PDB file of C-alpha atoms in Angstrom:
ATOM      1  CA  UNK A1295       0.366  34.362   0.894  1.00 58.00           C
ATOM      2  CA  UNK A1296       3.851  34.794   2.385  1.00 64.00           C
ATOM      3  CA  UNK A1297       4.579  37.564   3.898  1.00 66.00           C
ATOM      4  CA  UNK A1298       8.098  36.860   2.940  1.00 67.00           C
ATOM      5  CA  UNK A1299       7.322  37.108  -0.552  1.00 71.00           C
ATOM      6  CA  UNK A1300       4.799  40.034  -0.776  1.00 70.00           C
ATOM      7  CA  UNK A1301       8.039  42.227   0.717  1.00 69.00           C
ATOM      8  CA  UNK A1302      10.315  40.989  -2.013  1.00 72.00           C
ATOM      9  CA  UNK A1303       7.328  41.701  -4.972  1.00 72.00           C
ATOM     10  CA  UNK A1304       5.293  44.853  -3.886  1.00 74.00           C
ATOM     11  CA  UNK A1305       8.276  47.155  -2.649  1.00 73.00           C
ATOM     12  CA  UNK A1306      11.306  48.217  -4.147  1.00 74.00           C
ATOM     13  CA  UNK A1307      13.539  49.394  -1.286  1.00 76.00           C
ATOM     14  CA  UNK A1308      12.883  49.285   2.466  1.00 72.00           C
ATOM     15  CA  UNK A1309      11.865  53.061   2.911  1.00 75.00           C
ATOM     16  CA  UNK A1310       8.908  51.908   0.964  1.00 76.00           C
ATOM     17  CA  UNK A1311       8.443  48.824   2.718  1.00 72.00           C
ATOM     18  CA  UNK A1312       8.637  50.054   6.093  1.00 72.00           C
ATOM     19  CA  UNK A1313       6.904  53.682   5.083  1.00 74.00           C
ATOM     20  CA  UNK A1314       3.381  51.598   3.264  1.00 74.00           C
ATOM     21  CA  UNK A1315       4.405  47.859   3.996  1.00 70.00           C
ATOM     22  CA  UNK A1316       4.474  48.204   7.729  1.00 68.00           C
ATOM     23  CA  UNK A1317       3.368  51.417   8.873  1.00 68.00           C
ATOM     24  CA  UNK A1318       0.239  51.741   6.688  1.00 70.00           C
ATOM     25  CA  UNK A1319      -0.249  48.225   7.567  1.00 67.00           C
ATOM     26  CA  UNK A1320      -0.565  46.901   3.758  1.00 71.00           C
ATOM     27  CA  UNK A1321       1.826  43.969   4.156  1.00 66.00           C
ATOM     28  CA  UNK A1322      -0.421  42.463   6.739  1.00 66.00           C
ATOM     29  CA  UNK A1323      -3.863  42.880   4.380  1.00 67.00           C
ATOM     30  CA  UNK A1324      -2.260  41.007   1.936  1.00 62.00           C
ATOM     31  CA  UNK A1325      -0.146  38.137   3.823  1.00 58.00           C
ATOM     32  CA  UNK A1326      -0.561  35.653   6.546  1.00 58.00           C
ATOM     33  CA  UNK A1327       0.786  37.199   9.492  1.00 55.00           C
ATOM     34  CA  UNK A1328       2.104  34.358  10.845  1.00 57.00           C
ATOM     35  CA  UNK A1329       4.252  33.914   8.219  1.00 57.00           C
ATOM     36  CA  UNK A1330       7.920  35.144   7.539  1.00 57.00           C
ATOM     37  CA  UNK A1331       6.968  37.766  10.114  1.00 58.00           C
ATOM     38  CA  UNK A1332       9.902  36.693  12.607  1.00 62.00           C
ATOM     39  CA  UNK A1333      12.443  37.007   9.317  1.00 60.00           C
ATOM     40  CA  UNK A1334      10.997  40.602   7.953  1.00 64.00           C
ATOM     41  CA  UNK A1335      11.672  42.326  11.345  1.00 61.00           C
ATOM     42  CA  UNK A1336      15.198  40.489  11.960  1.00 61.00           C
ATOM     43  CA  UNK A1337      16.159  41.593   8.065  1.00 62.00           C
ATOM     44  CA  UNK A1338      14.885  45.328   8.976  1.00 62.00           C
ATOM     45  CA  UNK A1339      16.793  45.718  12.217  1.00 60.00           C
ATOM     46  CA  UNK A1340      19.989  43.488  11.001  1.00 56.00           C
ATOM     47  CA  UNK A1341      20.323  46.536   8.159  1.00 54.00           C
ATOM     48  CA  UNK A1342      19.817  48.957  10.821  1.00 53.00           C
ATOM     49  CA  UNK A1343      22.574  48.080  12.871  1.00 52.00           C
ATOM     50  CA  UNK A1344      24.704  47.860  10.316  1.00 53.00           C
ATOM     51  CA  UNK A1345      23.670  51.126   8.967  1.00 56.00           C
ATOM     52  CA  UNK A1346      24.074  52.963  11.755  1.00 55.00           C
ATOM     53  CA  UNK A1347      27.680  51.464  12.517  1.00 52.00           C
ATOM     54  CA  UNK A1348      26.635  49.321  15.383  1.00 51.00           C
ATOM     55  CA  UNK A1349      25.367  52.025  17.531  1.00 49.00           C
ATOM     56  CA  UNK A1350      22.946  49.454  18.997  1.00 48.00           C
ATOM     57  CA  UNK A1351      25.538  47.032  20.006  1.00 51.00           C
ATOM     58  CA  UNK A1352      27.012  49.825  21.688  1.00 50.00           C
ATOM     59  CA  UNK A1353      23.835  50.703  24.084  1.00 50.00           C
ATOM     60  CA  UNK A1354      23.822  47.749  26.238  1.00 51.00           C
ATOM     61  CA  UNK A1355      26.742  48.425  27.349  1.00 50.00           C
ATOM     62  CA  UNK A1356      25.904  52.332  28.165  1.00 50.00           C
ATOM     63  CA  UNK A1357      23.283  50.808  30.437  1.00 49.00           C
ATOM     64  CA  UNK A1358      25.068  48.606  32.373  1.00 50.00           C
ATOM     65  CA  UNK A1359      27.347  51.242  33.166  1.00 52.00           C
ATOM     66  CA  UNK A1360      24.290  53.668  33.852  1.00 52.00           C
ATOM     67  CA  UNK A1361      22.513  51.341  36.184  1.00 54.00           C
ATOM     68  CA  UNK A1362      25.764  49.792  37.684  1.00 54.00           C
ATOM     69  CA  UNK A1363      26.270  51.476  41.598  1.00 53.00           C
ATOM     70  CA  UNK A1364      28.938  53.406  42.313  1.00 53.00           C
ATOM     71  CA  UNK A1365      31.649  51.551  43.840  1.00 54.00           C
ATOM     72  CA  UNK A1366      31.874  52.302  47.382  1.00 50.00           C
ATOM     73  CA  UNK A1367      35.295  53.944  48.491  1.00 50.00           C
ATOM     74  CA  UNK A1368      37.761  51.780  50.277  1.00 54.00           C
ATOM     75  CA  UNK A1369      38.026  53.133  53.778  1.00 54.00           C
ATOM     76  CA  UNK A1370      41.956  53.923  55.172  1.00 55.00           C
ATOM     77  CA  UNK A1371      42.127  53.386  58.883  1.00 59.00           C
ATOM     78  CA  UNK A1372      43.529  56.728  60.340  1.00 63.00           C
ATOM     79  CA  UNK A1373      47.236  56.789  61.994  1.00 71.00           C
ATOM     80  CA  UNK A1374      45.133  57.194  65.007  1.00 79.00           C
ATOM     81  CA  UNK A1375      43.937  53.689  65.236  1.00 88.00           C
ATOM     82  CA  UNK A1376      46.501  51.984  67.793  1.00 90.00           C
ATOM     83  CA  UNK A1377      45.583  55.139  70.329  1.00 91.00           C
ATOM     84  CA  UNK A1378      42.042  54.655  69.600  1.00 93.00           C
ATOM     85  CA  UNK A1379      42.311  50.876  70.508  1.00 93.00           C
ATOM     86  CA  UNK A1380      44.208  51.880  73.819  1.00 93.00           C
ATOM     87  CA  UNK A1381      41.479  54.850  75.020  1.00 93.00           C
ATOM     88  CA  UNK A1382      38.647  52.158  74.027  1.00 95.00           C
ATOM     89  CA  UNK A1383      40.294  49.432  76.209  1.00 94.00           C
ATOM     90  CA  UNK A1384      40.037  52.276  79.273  1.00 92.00           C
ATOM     91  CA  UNK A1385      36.561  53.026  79.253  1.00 93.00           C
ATOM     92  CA  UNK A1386      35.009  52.148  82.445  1.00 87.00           C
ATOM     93  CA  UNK A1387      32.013  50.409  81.734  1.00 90.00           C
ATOM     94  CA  UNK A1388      32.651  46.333  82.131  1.00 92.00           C
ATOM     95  CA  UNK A1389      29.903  45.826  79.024  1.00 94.00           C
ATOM     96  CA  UNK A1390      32.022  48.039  76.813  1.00 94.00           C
ATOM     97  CA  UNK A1391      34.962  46.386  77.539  1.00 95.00           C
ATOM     98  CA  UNK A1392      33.855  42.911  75.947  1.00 96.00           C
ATOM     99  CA  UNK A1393      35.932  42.179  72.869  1.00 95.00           C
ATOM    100  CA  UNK A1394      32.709  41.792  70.653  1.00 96.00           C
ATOM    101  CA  UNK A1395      31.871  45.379  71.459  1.00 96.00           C
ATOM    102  CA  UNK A1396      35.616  46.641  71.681  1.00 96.00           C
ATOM    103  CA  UNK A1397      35.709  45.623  67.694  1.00 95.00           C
ATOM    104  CA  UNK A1398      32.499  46.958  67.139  1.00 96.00           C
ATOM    105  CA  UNK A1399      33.397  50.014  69.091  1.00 96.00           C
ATOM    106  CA  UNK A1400      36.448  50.374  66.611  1.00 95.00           C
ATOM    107  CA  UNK A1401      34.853  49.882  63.400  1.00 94.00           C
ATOM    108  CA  UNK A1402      32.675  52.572  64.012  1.00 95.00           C
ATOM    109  CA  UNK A1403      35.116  55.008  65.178  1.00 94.00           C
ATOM    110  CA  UNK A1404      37.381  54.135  61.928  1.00 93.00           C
ATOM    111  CA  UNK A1405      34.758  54.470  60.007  1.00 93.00           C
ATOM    112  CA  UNK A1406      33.168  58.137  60.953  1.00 93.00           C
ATOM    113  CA  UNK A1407      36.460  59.331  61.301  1.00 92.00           C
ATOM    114  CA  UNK A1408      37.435  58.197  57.778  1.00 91.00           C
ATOM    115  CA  UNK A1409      34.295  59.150  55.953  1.00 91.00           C
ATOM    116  CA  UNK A1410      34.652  62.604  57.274  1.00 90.00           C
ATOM    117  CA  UNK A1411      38.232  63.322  57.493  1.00 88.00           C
ATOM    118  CA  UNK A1412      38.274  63.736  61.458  1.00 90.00           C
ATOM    119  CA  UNK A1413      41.328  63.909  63.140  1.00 88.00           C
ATOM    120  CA  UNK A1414      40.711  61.742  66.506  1.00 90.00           C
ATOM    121  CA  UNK A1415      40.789  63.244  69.789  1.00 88.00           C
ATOM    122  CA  UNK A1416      40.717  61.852  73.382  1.00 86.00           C
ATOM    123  CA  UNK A1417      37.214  61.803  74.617  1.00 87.00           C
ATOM    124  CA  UNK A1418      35.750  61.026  71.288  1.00 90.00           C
ATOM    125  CA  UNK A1419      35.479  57.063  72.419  1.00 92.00           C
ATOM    126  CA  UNK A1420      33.701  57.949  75.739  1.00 91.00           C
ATOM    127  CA  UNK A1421      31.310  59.922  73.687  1.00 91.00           C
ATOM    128  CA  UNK A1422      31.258  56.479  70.936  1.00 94.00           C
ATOM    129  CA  UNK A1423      30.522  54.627  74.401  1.00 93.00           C
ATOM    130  CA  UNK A1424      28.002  56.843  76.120  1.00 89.00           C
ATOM    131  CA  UNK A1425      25.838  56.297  72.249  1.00 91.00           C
ATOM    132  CA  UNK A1426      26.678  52.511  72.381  1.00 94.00           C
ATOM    133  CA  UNK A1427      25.455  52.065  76.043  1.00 91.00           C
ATOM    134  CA  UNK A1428      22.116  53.736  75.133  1.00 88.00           C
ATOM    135  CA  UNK A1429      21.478  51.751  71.503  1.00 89.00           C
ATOM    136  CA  UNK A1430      23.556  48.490  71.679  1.00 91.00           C
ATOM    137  CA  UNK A1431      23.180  48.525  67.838  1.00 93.00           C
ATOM    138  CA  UNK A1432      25.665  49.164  65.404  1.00 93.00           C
ATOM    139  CA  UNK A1433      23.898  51.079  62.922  1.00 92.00           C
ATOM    140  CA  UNK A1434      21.837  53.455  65.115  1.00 91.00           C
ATOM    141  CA  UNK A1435      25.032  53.992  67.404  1.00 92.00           C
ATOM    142  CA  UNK A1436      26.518  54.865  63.916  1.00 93.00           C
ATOM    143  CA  UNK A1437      23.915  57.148  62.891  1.00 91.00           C
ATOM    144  CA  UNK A1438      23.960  58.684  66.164  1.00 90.00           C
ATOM    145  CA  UNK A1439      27.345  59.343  67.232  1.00 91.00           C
ATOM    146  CA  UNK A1440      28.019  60.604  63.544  1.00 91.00           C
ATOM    147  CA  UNK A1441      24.470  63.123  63.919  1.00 89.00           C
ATOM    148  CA  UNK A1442      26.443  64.161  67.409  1.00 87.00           C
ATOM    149  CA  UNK A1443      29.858  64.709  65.978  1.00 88.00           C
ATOM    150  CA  UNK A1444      28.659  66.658  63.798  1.00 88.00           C
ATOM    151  CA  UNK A1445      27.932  69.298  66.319  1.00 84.00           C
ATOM    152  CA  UNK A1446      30.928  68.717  68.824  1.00 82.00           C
ATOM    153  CA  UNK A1447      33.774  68.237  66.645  1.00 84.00           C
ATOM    154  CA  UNK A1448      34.188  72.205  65.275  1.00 81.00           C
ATOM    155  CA  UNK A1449      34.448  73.061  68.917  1.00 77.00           C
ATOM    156  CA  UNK A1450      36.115  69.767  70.858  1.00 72.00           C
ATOM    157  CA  UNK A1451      39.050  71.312  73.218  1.00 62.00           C
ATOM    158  CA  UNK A1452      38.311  74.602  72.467  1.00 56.00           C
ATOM    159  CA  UNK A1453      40.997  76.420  74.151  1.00 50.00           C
ATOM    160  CA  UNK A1454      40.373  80.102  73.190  1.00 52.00           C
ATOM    161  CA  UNK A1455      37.204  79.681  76.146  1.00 46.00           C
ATOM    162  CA  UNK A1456      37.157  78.393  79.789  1.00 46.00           C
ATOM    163  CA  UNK A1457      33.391  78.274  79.236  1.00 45.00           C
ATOM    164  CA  UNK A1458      32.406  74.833  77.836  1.00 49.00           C
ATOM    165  CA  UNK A1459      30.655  75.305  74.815  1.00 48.00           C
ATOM    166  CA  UNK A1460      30.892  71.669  74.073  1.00 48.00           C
ATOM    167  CA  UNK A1461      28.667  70.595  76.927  1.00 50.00           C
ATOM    168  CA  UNK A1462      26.478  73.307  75.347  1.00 51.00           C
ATOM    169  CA  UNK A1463      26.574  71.891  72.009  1.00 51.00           C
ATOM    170  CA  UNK A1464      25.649  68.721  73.120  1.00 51.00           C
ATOM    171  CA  UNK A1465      22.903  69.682  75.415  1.00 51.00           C
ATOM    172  CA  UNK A1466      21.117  71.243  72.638  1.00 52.00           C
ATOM    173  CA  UNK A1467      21.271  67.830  70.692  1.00 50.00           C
ATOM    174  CA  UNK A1468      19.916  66.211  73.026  1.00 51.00           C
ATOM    175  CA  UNK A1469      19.170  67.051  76.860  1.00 52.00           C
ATOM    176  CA  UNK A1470      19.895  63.371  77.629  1.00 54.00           C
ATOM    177  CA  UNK A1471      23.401  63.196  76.395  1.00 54.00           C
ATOM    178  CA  UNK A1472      23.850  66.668  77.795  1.00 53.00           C
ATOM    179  CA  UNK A1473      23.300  65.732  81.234  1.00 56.00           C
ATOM    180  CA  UNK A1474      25.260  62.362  80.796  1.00 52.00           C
ATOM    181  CA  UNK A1475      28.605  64.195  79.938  1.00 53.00           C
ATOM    182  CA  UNK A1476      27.860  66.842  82.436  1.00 52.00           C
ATOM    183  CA  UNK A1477      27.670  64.734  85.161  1.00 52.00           C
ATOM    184  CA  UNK A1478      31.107  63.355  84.480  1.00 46.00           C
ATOM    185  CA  UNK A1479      32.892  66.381  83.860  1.00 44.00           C
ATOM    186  CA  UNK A1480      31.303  68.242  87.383  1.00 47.00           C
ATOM    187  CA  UNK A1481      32.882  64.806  88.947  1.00 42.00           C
ATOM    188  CA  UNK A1482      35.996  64.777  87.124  1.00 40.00           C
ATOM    189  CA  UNK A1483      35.070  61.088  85.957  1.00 42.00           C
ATOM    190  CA  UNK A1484      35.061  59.622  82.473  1.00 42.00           C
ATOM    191  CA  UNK A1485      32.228  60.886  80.404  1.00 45.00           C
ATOM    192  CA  UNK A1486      30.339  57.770  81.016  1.00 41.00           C
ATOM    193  CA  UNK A1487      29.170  56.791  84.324  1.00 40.00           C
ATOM    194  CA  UNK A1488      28.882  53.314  84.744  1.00 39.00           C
ATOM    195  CA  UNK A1489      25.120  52.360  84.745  1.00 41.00           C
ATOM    196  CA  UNK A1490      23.801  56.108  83.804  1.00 42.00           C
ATOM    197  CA  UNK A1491      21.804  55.775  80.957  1.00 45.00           C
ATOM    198  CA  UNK A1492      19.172  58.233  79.009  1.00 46.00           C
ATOM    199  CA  UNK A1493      15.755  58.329  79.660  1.00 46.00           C
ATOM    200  CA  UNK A1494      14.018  57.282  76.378  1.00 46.00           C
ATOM    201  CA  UNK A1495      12.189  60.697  76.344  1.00 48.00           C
ATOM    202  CA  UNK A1496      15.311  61.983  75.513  1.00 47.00           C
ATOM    203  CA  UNK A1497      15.433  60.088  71.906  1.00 45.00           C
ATOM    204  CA  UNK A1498      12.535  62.111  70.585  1.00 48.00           C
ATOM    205  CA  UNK A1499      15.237  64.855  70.336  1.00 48.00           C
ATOM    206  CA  UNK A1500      16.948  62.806  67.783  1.00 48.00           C
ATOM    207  CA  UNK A1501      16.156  63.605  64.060  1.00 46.00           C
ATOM    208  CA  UNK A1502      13.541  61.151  62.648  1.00 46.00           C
ATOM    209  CA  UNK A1503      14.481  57.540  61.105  1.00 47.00           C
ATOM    210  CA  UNK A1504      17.863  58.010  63.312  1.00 45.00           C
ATOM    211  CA  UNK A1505      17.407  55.337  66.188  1.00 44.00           C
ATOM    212  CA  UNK A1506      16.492  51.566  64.954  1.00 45.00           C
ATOM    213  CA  UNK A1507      13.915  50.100  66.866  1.00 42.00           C
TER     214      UNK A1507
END
């Protein structure tokens, strides 16, 4: 028998129908399943939605929103940027100086500067270079130089000491990078020597997943 028809017979409102129809299961002992089965459950949820003043309708969209990423913030370059260019386009390593890594360079300074609100000091790019000239790879030199700013920028030109806490700061980062800006400042250099480069024992100092391989 249609299953259409048993609903229409044997119950008198859809409480009933749903309550001993469907949920006791005596609509399917006494129909063919296959049947008016695709119209019972399309009447059933058509009345829902209209009972319940389209809150379905409304769901999808709740969802979308809910699983939708949040858009990621559009990055201002800081007033800094034309010094930054100039103090990149000094650095004294002839690998540094190519305009593929000058951009690069650049990007990356604009960007950790932006994301944290840093204003930009002179000396930041030599440390940006001394990363780069270890890595050659824009995300880890990212990660990296961001993990190391971290720690120097609170205390960069700290006037109120002659001591140099910065150096200190940085040597207990890592050793490697320590010794690297040490060197320069004994020898009243830049802070990266051309050709001086950190030992790879000297990574392991980095926190983990930091350094692409």
């Amino acid at each position: 028998m249609d299953l259409k028809q048993v609903a229409v017979d044997r119950y008198g409102s859809r409480d009933e129908l749903i309550q001993r129809g469907i949920w006791r299961g005596e609509l399917y002992r006494y129909t063919d399943t296959d049947k008016g089965r695709g119209w019972l459950w399309k009447v059933l949820v058509a009345e829902e939605q209209l009972n319940s003043g389209h809150k379905y309708n409304k769901r999808p969209k709740m969802h979308v929103r809910r699983l939708t990423p949040p858009a990621l913030p559009i990055l201002t370059p800081p007033l800094e940027k034309p010094v930054i260019e100039l103090d990149l386009g000094r650095l004294n390593d002839s690998e540094l100086l190519e305009p593929k890594v000058q951009k690069i360079l650049l990007e990356l300074m604009i960007r950790v500067l932006t994301i944290h609100n840093w204003t930009y000091k002179q000396g930041f790019h030599e440390l940006l270079g001394t990363v780069w000239l270890q890595l050659r790879e824009p995300h880890s030199t990212m990660t990296v130089f961001e993990k190391l700013m971290e720690q120097v920028v609170p205390i960069f030109y700290d006037e109120s000491s002659r001591d140099p806490p910065q150096l200190q700061r940085v040597g207990q980062f890592s050793p490697g990078f320590g010794r690297v800006v040490q060197d320069g400042v004994q020898a009243g250099r830049a802070l990266v020597p051309t050709g001086h480069h950190v030992a790879e024992d000297d990574l392991r100092h980095l926190p983990q997943n930091t350094v692409q391989r």
